CSV table of C-alpha atoms in Angstrom, one decimal:
chain,number,residue,atom,x,y,z
A,269,UNK,CA,87.2,127.4,98.3
A,270,UNK,CA,85.1,128.6,100.8
A,271,UNK,CA,82.6,126.5,99.0
A,272,UNK,CA,84.7,123.7,99.0
A,273,UNK,CA,85.5,123.4,102.6
A,274,UNK,CA,81.3,123.9,103.6
A,275,UNK,CA,81.0,121.2,101.0
A,276,UNK,CA,83.2,118.5,102.0
A,277,UNK,CA,83.2,119.5,106.1
A,278,UNK,CA,81.0,116.6,106.7
A,279,UNK,CA,83.5,114.2,106.2
A,280,UNK,CA,86.1,115.6,109.2
A,281,UNK,CA,87.2,113.9,112.1
A,282,UNK,CA,86.8,110.0,110.4
A,283,UNK,CA,89.3,107.3,111.4
A,284,UNK,CA,92.6,108.0,109.4
A,285,UNK,CA,92.2,104.8,107.5
A,286,UNK,CA,89.0,105.8,106.0
A,287,UNK,CA,90.5,108.5,103.8
A,288,UNK,CA,93.3,106.1,102.5
A,289,UNK,CA,90.5,103.2,101.6
A,290,UNK,CA,89.1,106.6,99.8
A,291,UNK,CA,92.2,107.6,98.0
A,292,UNK,CA,92.6,104.5,97.0
A,293,UNK,CA,89.0,104.1,96.1
A,294,UNK,CA,89.7,107.2,93.8
A,295,UNK,CA,93.0,105.7,92.5
A,296,UNK,CA,91.1,102.5,91.0
A,297,UNK,CA,88.2,104.8,89.4
A,298,UNK,CA,90.4,106.9,87.3
A,299,UNK,CA,91.6,104.1,85.7
A,300,UNK,CA,88.2,102.4,85.4
A,301,UNK,CA,87.9,102.4,81.4
A,302,UNK,CA,86.7,99.0,80.8
A,303,UNK,CA,83.7,98.0,82.9
A,304,UNK,CA,81.8,100.7,81.5
A,305,UNK,CA,82.2,99.7,78.1
A,306,UNK,CA,81.7,96.0,78.6
A,307,UNK,CA,78.2,95.6,77.2
A,308,UNK,CA,79.8,97.4,73.6
A,309,UNK,CA,82.9,95.6,74.0
A,310,UNK,CA,80.6,92.4,73.6
A,311,UNK,CA,78.5,94.0,70.7
A,312,UNK,CA,80.7,96.1,68.9
A,313,UNK,CA,84.1,94.3,69.0
A,314,UNK,CA,82.4,90.7,69.3
A,315,UNK,CA,79.8,91.1,67.3
A,316,UNK,CA,77.4,89.4,69.9
A,317,UNK,CA,73.8,90.2,70.0
A,318,UNK,CA,71.3,91.1,72.8
A,319,UNK,CA,70.1,87.8,73.8
A,320,UNK,CA,74.2,86.7,74.0
A,321,UNK,CA,75.3,89.3,75.6
A,322,UNK,CA,72.4,88.8,78.0
A,323,UNK,CA,73.2,85.1,78.8
A,324,UNK,CA,77.3,85.7,79.5
A,325,UNK,CA,76.6,88.4,82.1
A,326,UNK,CA,74.0,85.9,83.4
A,327,UNK,CA,76.8,83.3,83.5
A,328,UNK,CA,79.3,85.5,84.4
A,329,UNK,CA,76.8,86.2,87.7
A,330,UNK,CA,76.7,82.7,88.3
A,331,UNK,CA,80.3,82.0,88.1
A,332,UNK,CA,81.2,85.2,90.5
A,333,UNK,CA,78.6,84.2,92.8
A,334,UNK,CA,79.5,81.1,95.0
A,335,UNK,CA,83.1,82.8,95.0
A,336,UNK,CA,81.7,86.0,96.5
A,337,UNK,CA,79.8,83.9,99.1
A,338,UNK,CA,83.2,82.4,100.0
A,339,UNK,CA,84.9,86.2,100.0
A,340,UNK,CA,82.2,86.9,102.9
A,341,UNK,CA,83.1,83.6,104.7
A,342,UNK,CA,86.8,84.6,104.4
A,343,UNK,CA,86.5,88.0,105.5
A,344,UNK,CA,85.2,87.2,108.8
A,345,UNK,CA,87.5,84.4,109.5
A,346,UNK,CA,90.9,86.1,108.5
A,347,UNK,CA,92.4,89.4,108.2
A,348,UNK,CA,90.8,91.6,105.7
A,349,UNK,CA,93.6,93.5,104.9
A,350,UNK,CA,95.6,90.5,103.5
A,351,UNK,CA,92.2,89.2,101.9
A,352,UNK,CA,91.8,92.7,99.6
A,353,UNK,CA,95.6,92.5,98.7
A,354,UNK,CA,96.2,89.1,98.0
A,355,UNK,CA,93.0,89.0,95.5
A,356,UNK,CA,93.1,92.6,94.0
A,357,UNK,CA,96.7,91.8,93.3
A,358,UNK,CA,95.6,88.5,91.2
A,359,UNK,CA,92.7,90.2,89.4
A,360,UNK,CA,94.5,93.3,88.3
A,361,UNK,CA,97.4,91.2,86.7
A,362,UNK,CA,95.0,90.1,84.2
A,363,UNK,CA,94.3,93.4,83.0
A,364,UNK,CA,97.8,93.4,81.9
A,365,UNK,CA,97.5,90.1,80.1
A,366,UNK,CA,94.3,91.5,78.2
A,367,UNK,CA,96.6,94.4,77.2
A,368,UNK,CA,98.8,91.7,75.5
A,369,UNK,CA,96.4,90.1,73.7
A,370,UNK,CA,93.8,90.5,70.4
A,371,UNK,CA,90.6,91.4,71.8
A,372,UNK,CA,88.6,88.0,71.0
A,373,UNK,CA,86.3,85.6,73.3
A,374,UNK,CA,89.8,85.1,75.3
A,375,UNK,CA,89.6,88.5,76.4
A,376,UNK,CA,85.8,88.3,78.0
A,377,UNK,CA,86.9,84.8,79.5
A,378,UNK,CA,90.0,86.1,81.3
A,379,UNK,CA,87.7,89.3,82.3
A,380,UNK,CA,85.7,87.0,84.0
A,381,UNK,CA,88.1,85.8,85.9
A,382,UNK,CA,89.6,88.8,86.9
A,383,UNK,CA,86.1,89.8,88.5
A,384,UNK,CA,85.9,86.5,90.2
A,385,UNK,CA,88.9,87.8,92.6
A,386,UNK,CA,87.5,91.2,92.5
A,387,UNK,CA,84.4,89.9,94.0
A,388,UNK,CA,85.8,87.9,96.7
A,389,UNK,CA,87.7,90.7,98.2
A,390,UNK,CA,84.6,93.3,98.4
A,391,UNK,CA,82.5,91.9,101.4
A,392,UNK,CA,86.5,92.4,102.8
A,393,UNK,CA,86.2,95.9,101.7
A,394,UNK,CA,82.4,96.7,103.0
A,395,UNK,CA,83.3,94.9,106.3
A,396,UNK,CA,86.7,96.6,106.7
A,397,UNK,CA,84.6,99.8,106.3
A,398,UNK,CA,82.3,99.2,109.2
A,399,UNK,CA,84.8,97.4,111.4
A,400,UNK,CA,86.7,101.0,111.1
A,401,UNK,CA,84.4,103.0,112.2
A,402,UNK,CA,81.2,103.5,114.7
A,403,UNK,CA,77.8,102.9,113.9
A,404,UNK,CA,77.2,106.8,114.0
A,405,UNK,CA,80.1,107.4,111.5
A,406,UNK,CA,79.3,104.7,108.8
A,407,UNK,CA,77.0,106.9,106.8
A,408,UNK,CA,79.7,109.7,106.3
A,409,UNK,CA,82.6,106.8,105.9
A,410,UNK,CA,80.2,104.9,103.3
A,411,UNK,CA,79.0,108.0,101.6
A,412,UNK,CA,83.0,109.4,100.9
A,413,UNK,CA,84.1,105.9,99.9
A,414,UNK,CA,81.3,106.0,97.0
A,415,UNK,CA,82.1,109.6,96.4
A,416,UNK,CA,85.7,109.1,96.3
A,417,UNK,CA,84.7,106.1,93.7
A,418,UNK,CA,82.6,108.2,91.2
A,419,UNK,CA,85.3,111.7,91.7
A,420,UNK,CA,87.4,109.3,89.9
A,421,UNK,CA,84.9,108.1,87.0
A,422,UNK,CA,84.6,111.7,86.0
A,423,UNK,CA,86.8,111.3,82.7
A,424,UNK,CA,87.0,107.6,83.0
A,425,UNK,CA,83.9,106.5,80.8
A,426,UNK,CA,85.0,109.6,78.5
A,427,UNK,CA,88.4,108.8,78.0
A,428,UNK,CA,87.1,104.5,77.8
A,429,UNK,CA,84.7,105.8,74.7
A,430,UNK,CA,87.5,107.8,73.2
A,431,UNK,CA,89.9,104.6,73.0
A,432,UNK,CA,87.1,102.3,72.2
A,433,UNK,CA,87.2,102.5,68.4
A,434,UNK,CA,90.8,102.3,67.9
A,435,UNK,CA,93.2,101.9,71.6
A,436,UNK,CA,90.9,99.4,73.4
A,437,UNK,CA,94.2,97.3,74.7
A,438,UNK,CA,95.3,100.6,75.8
A,439,UNK,CA,92.1,101.0,78.2
A,440,UNK,CA,93.3,97.8,79.7
A,441,UNK,CA,96.8,98.8,80.5
A,442,UNK,CA,95.4,101.7,82.4
A,443,UNK,CA,93.2,99.9,84.2
A,444,UNK,CA,95.3,97.4,85.5
A,445,UNK,CA,98.2,100.2,86.6
A,446,UNK,CA,95.6,101.9,88.4
A,447,UNK,CA,94.3,99.2,90.0
A,448,UNK,CA,97.7,97.8,91.4
A,449,UNK,CA,98.4,101.3,92.3
A,450,UNK,CA,95.5,101.4,94.4
A,451,UNK,CA,96.8,98.1,95.9
A,452,UNK,CA,99.8,99.0,96.8
A,453,UNK,CA,98.5,102.1,98.8
A,454,UNK,CA,96.3,99.9,100.9
A,455,UNK,CA,99.3,97.1,101.8
A,456,UNK,CA,101.6,100.2,103.1
A,457,UNK,CA,99.3,102.7,104.9
A,458,UNK,CA,96.4,100.3,106.0
A,459,UNK,CA,97.2,99.0,109.5
A,460,UNK,CA,96.0,95.1,110.1
A,461,UNK,CA,92.2,95.6,111.7
A,462,UNK,CA,91.5,92.9,114.4
A,463,UNK,CA,88.1,93.2,116.3
A,464,UNK,CA,87.7,94.3,119.5
A,465,UNK,CA,85.9,94.2,122.2
A,466,UNK,CA,82.8,96.7,121.5
A,467,UNK,CA,80.6,98.9,123.6
A,468,UNK,CA,76.9,100.9,122.9
A,469,UNK,CA,79.3,104.0,121.4
A,470,UNK,CA,80.7,101.9,118.6
A,471,UNK,CA,77.7,99.9,118.1
A,472,UNK,CA,74.0,99.6,118.5
A,473,UNK,CA,72.1,96.8,120.3
A,474,UNK,CA,71.3,94.7,117.1
A,475,UNK,CA,75.1,94.5,115.6
A,476,UNK,CA,76.7,93.2,119.1
A,477,UNK,CA,78.8,90.1,117.7
A,478,UNK,CA,76.9,86.5,118.4
A,479,UNK,CA,78.0,83.1,118.7
A,480,UNK,CA,76.7,80.4,115.6
A,481,UNK,CA,76.2,79.9,112.0
A,482,UNK,CA,74.9,82.4,109.3
A,483,UNK,CA,71.6,80.4,109.1
A,484,UNK,CA,71.0,81.2,112.8
A,485,UNK,CA,71.8,84.8,112.1
A,486,UNK,CA,68.6,84.7,109.3
A,487,UNK,CA,66.3,82.6,111.9
A,488,UNK,CA,66.4,85.4,113.6
A,489,UNK,CA,66.4,88.1,110.8
A,490,UNK,CA,63.6,86.9,108.5
A,491,UNK,CA,62.4,90.1,107.1
A,492,UNK,CA,65.9,90.0,105.1
A,493,UNK,CA,64.6,87.6,102.9
A,494,UNK,CA,62.3,90.3,101.7
A,495,UNK,CA,65.1,92.5,101.7
A,496,UNK,CA,66.6,90.1,99.3
A,497,UNK,CA,64.1,89.8,96.9
A,498,UNK,CA,63.7,93.5,96.8
A,499,UNK,CA,67.8,94.4,96.1
A,500,UNK,CA,67.2,91.9,93.2
A,501,UNK,CA,64.7,93.8,91.6
A,502,UNK,CA,66.0,97.1,92.3
A,503,UNK,CA,69.3,95.6,90.6
A,504,UNK,CA,67.9,94.5,88.0
A,505,UNK,CA,66.5,98.3,87.1
A,506,UNK,CA,69.9,99.8,87.7
A,507,UNK,CA,71.8,97.4,85.6
A,508,UNK,CA,70.3,99.0,82.8
A,509,UNK,CA,72.3,101.7,83.1
A,510,UNK,CA,75.4,99.6,82.1
A,511,UNK,CA,73.1,96.9,80.0
A,512,UNK,CA,70.1,98.7,78.1
A,513,UNK,CA,71.5,102.5,78.2
A,514,UNK,CA,74.3,101.8,76.3
A,515,UNK,CA,72.9,99.6,73.5
A,516,UNK,CA,70.3,102.0,73.4
A,517,UNK,CA,72.7,105.0,72.8
A,518,UNK,CA,74.3,102.5,69.9
A,519,UNK,CA,70.8,102.3,68.3
A,520,UNK,CA,70.0,105.4,68.7
A,521,UNK,CA,73.2,107.6,67.5
A,522,UNK,CA,74.6,105.1,65.2
A,523,UNK,CA,78.5,105.9,65.1
A,524,UNK,CA,78.7,107.9,68.2
A,525,UNK,CA,76.7,105.5,70.6
A,526,UNK,CA,80.0,104.5,72.8
A,527,UNK,CA,80.9,107.9,73.0
A,528,UNK,CA,77.7,109.3,74.1
A,529,UNK,CA,77.6,106.7,76.5
A,530,UNK,CA,80.8,107.9,77.6
A,531,UNK,CA,79.1,111.6,78.0
A,532,UNK,CA,76.4,110.3,80.5
A,533,UNK,CA,78.3,107.8,82.1
A,534,UNK,CA,80.5,111.2,83.3
A,535,UNK,CA,77.5,113.5,83.8
A,536,UNK,CA,76.7,110.5,86.5
A,537,UNK,CA,79.9,110.7,88.1
A,538,UNK,CA,79.8,114.9,88.3
A,539,UNK,CA,76.3,114.3,89.7
A,540,UNK,CA,77.6,112.2,92.5
A,541,UNK,CA,80.8,114.5,93.0
A,542,UNK,CA,78.6,117.2,93.6
A,543,UNK,CA,75.5,115.8,95.0
A,544,UNK,CA,76.7,113.1,97.5
A,545,UNK,CA,78.1,115.4,100.4
A,546,UNK,CA,74.8,117.6,100.2
A,547,UNK,CA,72.7,114.1,100.1
A,548,UNK,CA,74.4,112.7,103.1
A,549,UNK,CA,74.5,115.9,105.1
A,550,UNK,CA,70.7,117.1,104.4
A,551,UNK,CA,69.6,113.6,104.9
A,552,UNK,CA,71.6,112.2,108.0
A,553,UNK,CA,69.1,112.1,110.5
A,554,UNK,CA,66.7,110.4,108.1
A,555,UNK,CA,66.2,106.6,108.4
A,556,UNK,CA,67.5,104.5,106.1
A,557,UNK,CA,64.7,102.7,104.7
A,558,UNK,CA,63.0,105.9,103.5
A,559,UNK,CA,66.3,107.0,102.2
A,560,UNK,CA,66.5,103.6,100.0
A,561,UNK,CA,62.8,104.5,98.8
A,562,UNK,CA,63.3,107.9,97.9
A,563,UNK,CA,66.4,106.6,95.7
A,564,UNK,CA,65.0,103.8,94.2
A,565,UNK,CA,62.0,106.1,93.3
A,566,UNK,CA,64.2,108.9,91.2
A,567,UNK,CA,65.9,106.0,89.7
A,568,UNK,CA,62.8,104.6,88.3
A,569,UNK,CA,61.9,108.2,86.8
A,570,UNK,CA,64.9,108.8,85.9
A,571,UNK,CA,65.3,105.6,83.8
A,572,UNK,CA,61.4,106.1,82.4
A,573,UNK,CA,63.3,109.3,80.6
A,574,UNK,CA,64.8,107.3,78.4
A,575,UNK,CA,61.5,105.7,77.2
A,576,UNK,CA,61.3,109.3,75.1
A,577,UNK,CA,64.8,109.2,73.7
A,578,UNK,CA,64.5,108.8,69.9
A,579,UNK,CA,67.4,110.8,68.7
A,580,UNK,CA,66.7,113.9,71.2
A,581,UNK,CA,70.2,113.5,73.1
A,582,UNK,CA,69.2,115.9,75.9
A,583,UNK,CA,66.0,113.7,77.1
A,584,UNK,CA,68.7,111.0,78.0
A,585,UNK,CA,71.1,113.6,79.5
A,586,UNK,CA,67.7,114.8,82.1
A,587,UNK,CA,67.3,111.6,82.5
A,588,UNK,CA,70.5,110.5,83.9
A,589,UNK,CA,70.8,113.3,86.5
A,590,UNK,CA,67.5,112.5,88.0
A,591,UNK,CA,68.9,108.4,87.8
A,592,UNK,CA,72.0,109.3,89.7
A,593,UNK,CA,70.4,111.5,92.0
A,594,UNK,CA,68.3,108.3,93.2
A,595,UNK,CA,71.9,106.0,92.9
A,596,UNK,CA,73.3,108.8,95.5
A,597,UNK,CA,70.7,108.3,98.0
A,598,UNK,CA,70.4,103.8,97.7
A,599,UNK,CA,74.4,104.3,97.7
A,600,UNK,CA,74.7,105.8,101.1
A,601,UNK,CA,72.1,104.3,102.6
A,602,UNK,CA,72.3,100.8,101.6
A,603,UNK,CA,75.1,99.1,103.1
A,604,UNK,CA,74.9,101.5,106.5
A,605,UNK,CA,71.3,100.0,106.6
A,606,UNK,CA,72.7,96.2,106.9
A,607,UNK,CA,75.5,96.9,109.1
A,608,UNK,CA,73.4,98.3,111.7
A,609,UNK,CA,70.9,95.2,111.9
A,610,UNK,CA,73.3,92.2,111.8
A,611,UNK,CA,76.0,91.3,114.5
A,612,UNK,CA,79.9,92.4,114.1
A,613,UNK,CA,81.3,88.8,113.7
A,614,UNK,CA,78.7,88.1,110.7
A,615,UNK,CA,79.4,91.0,109.0
A,616,UNK,CA,81.5,89.7,105.7
A,617,UNK,CA,78.8,87.0,105.5
A,618,UNK,CA,75.8,88.8,105.4
A,619,UNK,CA,76.9,91.6,102.7
A,620,UNK,CA,78.2,88.7,100.6
A,621,UNK,CA,74.9,87.3,100.8
A,622,UNK,CA,72.8,90.1,100.4
A,623,UNK,CA,74.7,91.6,97.5
A,624,UNK,CA,75.1,88.1,95.6
A,625,UNK,CA,71.5,87.8,95.9
A,626,UNK,CA,70.6,91.2,94.8
A,627,UNK,CA,73.6,90.8,91.9
A,628,UNK,CA,72.1,87.4,91.0
A,629,UNK,CA,68.4,88.4,90.4
A,630,UNK,CA,69.7,91.6,88.4
A,631,UNK,CA,71.9,89.8,86.4
A,632,UNK,CA,69.4,86.9,85.4
A,633,UNK,CA,66.9,89.4,84.2
A,634,UNK,CA,69.6,90.7,81.9
A,635,UNK,CA,69.2,87.7,80.1
A,636,UNK,CA,65.4,88.1,79.8
A,637,UNK,CA,66.2,91.8,79.1
A,638,UNK,CA,68.2,91.4,76.4
A,639,UNK,CA,65.8,88.6,74.9
A,640,UNK,CA,63.4,91.7,74.9
A,641,UNK,CA,65.2,93.8,73.2
A,642,UNK,CA,66.1,91.4,70.0
A,643,UNK,CA,62.1,91.3,69.5
A,644,UNK,CA,60.8,94.4,70.8
A,645,UNK,CA,61.7,98.1,70.5
A,646,UNK,CA,63.8,100.1,73.0
A,647,UNK,CA,60.6,102.0,73.5
A,648,UNK,CA,58.8,99.0,74.8
A,649,UNK,CA,61.5,97.7,76.9
A,650,UNK,CA,62.2,101.1,79.1
A,651,UNK,CA,58.0,101.4,79.5
A,652,UNK,CA,58.7,97.3,80.8
A,653,UNK,CA,61.4,98.4,83.1
A,654,UNK,CA,59.3,101.9,84.9
A,655,UNK,CA,56.4,98.9,85.4
A,656,UNK,CA,59.0,97.2,87.4
A,657,UNK,CA,60.1,100.0,89.0
A,658,UNK,CA,56.2,100.7,90.0
A,659,UNK,CA,56.2,97.7,92.1
A,660,UNK,CA,59.2,97.7,93.9
A,661,UNK,CA,57.9,101.3,95.4
A,662,UNK,CA,55.0,99.5,96.5
A,663,UNK,CA,57.3,96.2,98.1
A,664,UNK,CA,59.3,99.3,99.5
A,665,UNK,CA,56.4,100.8,101.5
A,666,UNK,CA,55.6,97.3,103.0
A,667,UNK,CA,59.0,97.3,104.1
A,668,UNK,CA,59.4,100.3,106.3
A,669,UNK,CA,56.4,99.5,108.1
A,670,UNK,CA,57.8,96.0,109.2
A,671,UNK,CA,61.5,97.5,109.3
A,672,UNK,CA,60.5,99.6,112.2
A,673,UNK,CA,58.5,96.9,114.1
A,674,UNK,CA,61.1,94.8,113.7
A,675,UNK,CA,64.3,97.1,114.9
A,676,UNK,CA,62.4,99.9,116.9
A,677,UNK,CA,65.2,101.0,118.6
A,678,UNK,CA,67.3,102.5,115.3
A,679,UNK,CA,63.6,104.4,115.2
A,680,UNK,CA,64.4,106.5,118.5
A,681,UNK,CA,67.4,108.3,117.9
């Protein structure tokens, strides 16, 4: 009990709304049985090959992109709570429709529509956390949200793997029920948040509100364009957790690939639950960009282990532990990094544009990866992923130098 108290004590004294959001994220993640298995649904249930799967993932991303950007604009203009609740209820209702229908291409299209509404609310969700906290509380707030999400995912992927072969429709129903419960929690327990006059205790010099369009904001922060490129390539590497990895598991462990991937996904969440408070506390005084650098390094090294996975599952387990440690570093630093450097009046739009660029480049690359795995071995494709990881590390090294020159005030604390 004392260990748990010490382990989670760093999350004390945050605004109570942050705890409500975290608990809602926990409930949503407990029922997240579909998205971790999406690649396997397309390959095993719909009999699509790697190239076709990559094409559909690319199309989904391109389809969602404009709506994600629209969600960012709406988040800066309208009530964030109302945006989240409205889009969540619409998107989540489609999971119940999927549960009632036989698995077919129609299921895939309904999931695409549901993801559109869920992506539209995400900028409002991220911006709401920033609105509810001071810039000094932000790492802990986003860390808690990330921890809650993964705490709920501890058993979800494994349960999804168990239901995959014979009870996939039940997975859709559980997913929808969990999401609806989370939305109702937010509806009743989060008060409407309005922007207030900020001072130096709640925002730093770089996030004070500005007048003007999003183009004006970016014109003053040209360094972000390099960040878009880095984030896109990094997203491409990370996406292989849900794209290349499950396909590799199915090829290496015929008949039990879905279950093996479910185990890896559950290990991922267990490491996150144990490691997130420790990493957040240990590196609380380290600059965001350095934390992102460490995270990318560990992610790349972890995925490189899959080069050597043939039929030795233990290698995959070691790789996923290293990869997940890197994921923790990245997740607790990327959004706080942005919110400290953009005007609070433009948070929703900047976050949506940044994440859209990363997501688009990442998913477009999945199409290329899909082609590669149709012509080359998984061993070769993983080597390519590792080489790209080296390139990202070089870019991050350059970015750290430039960021220190652009935002010197954040390096004085």
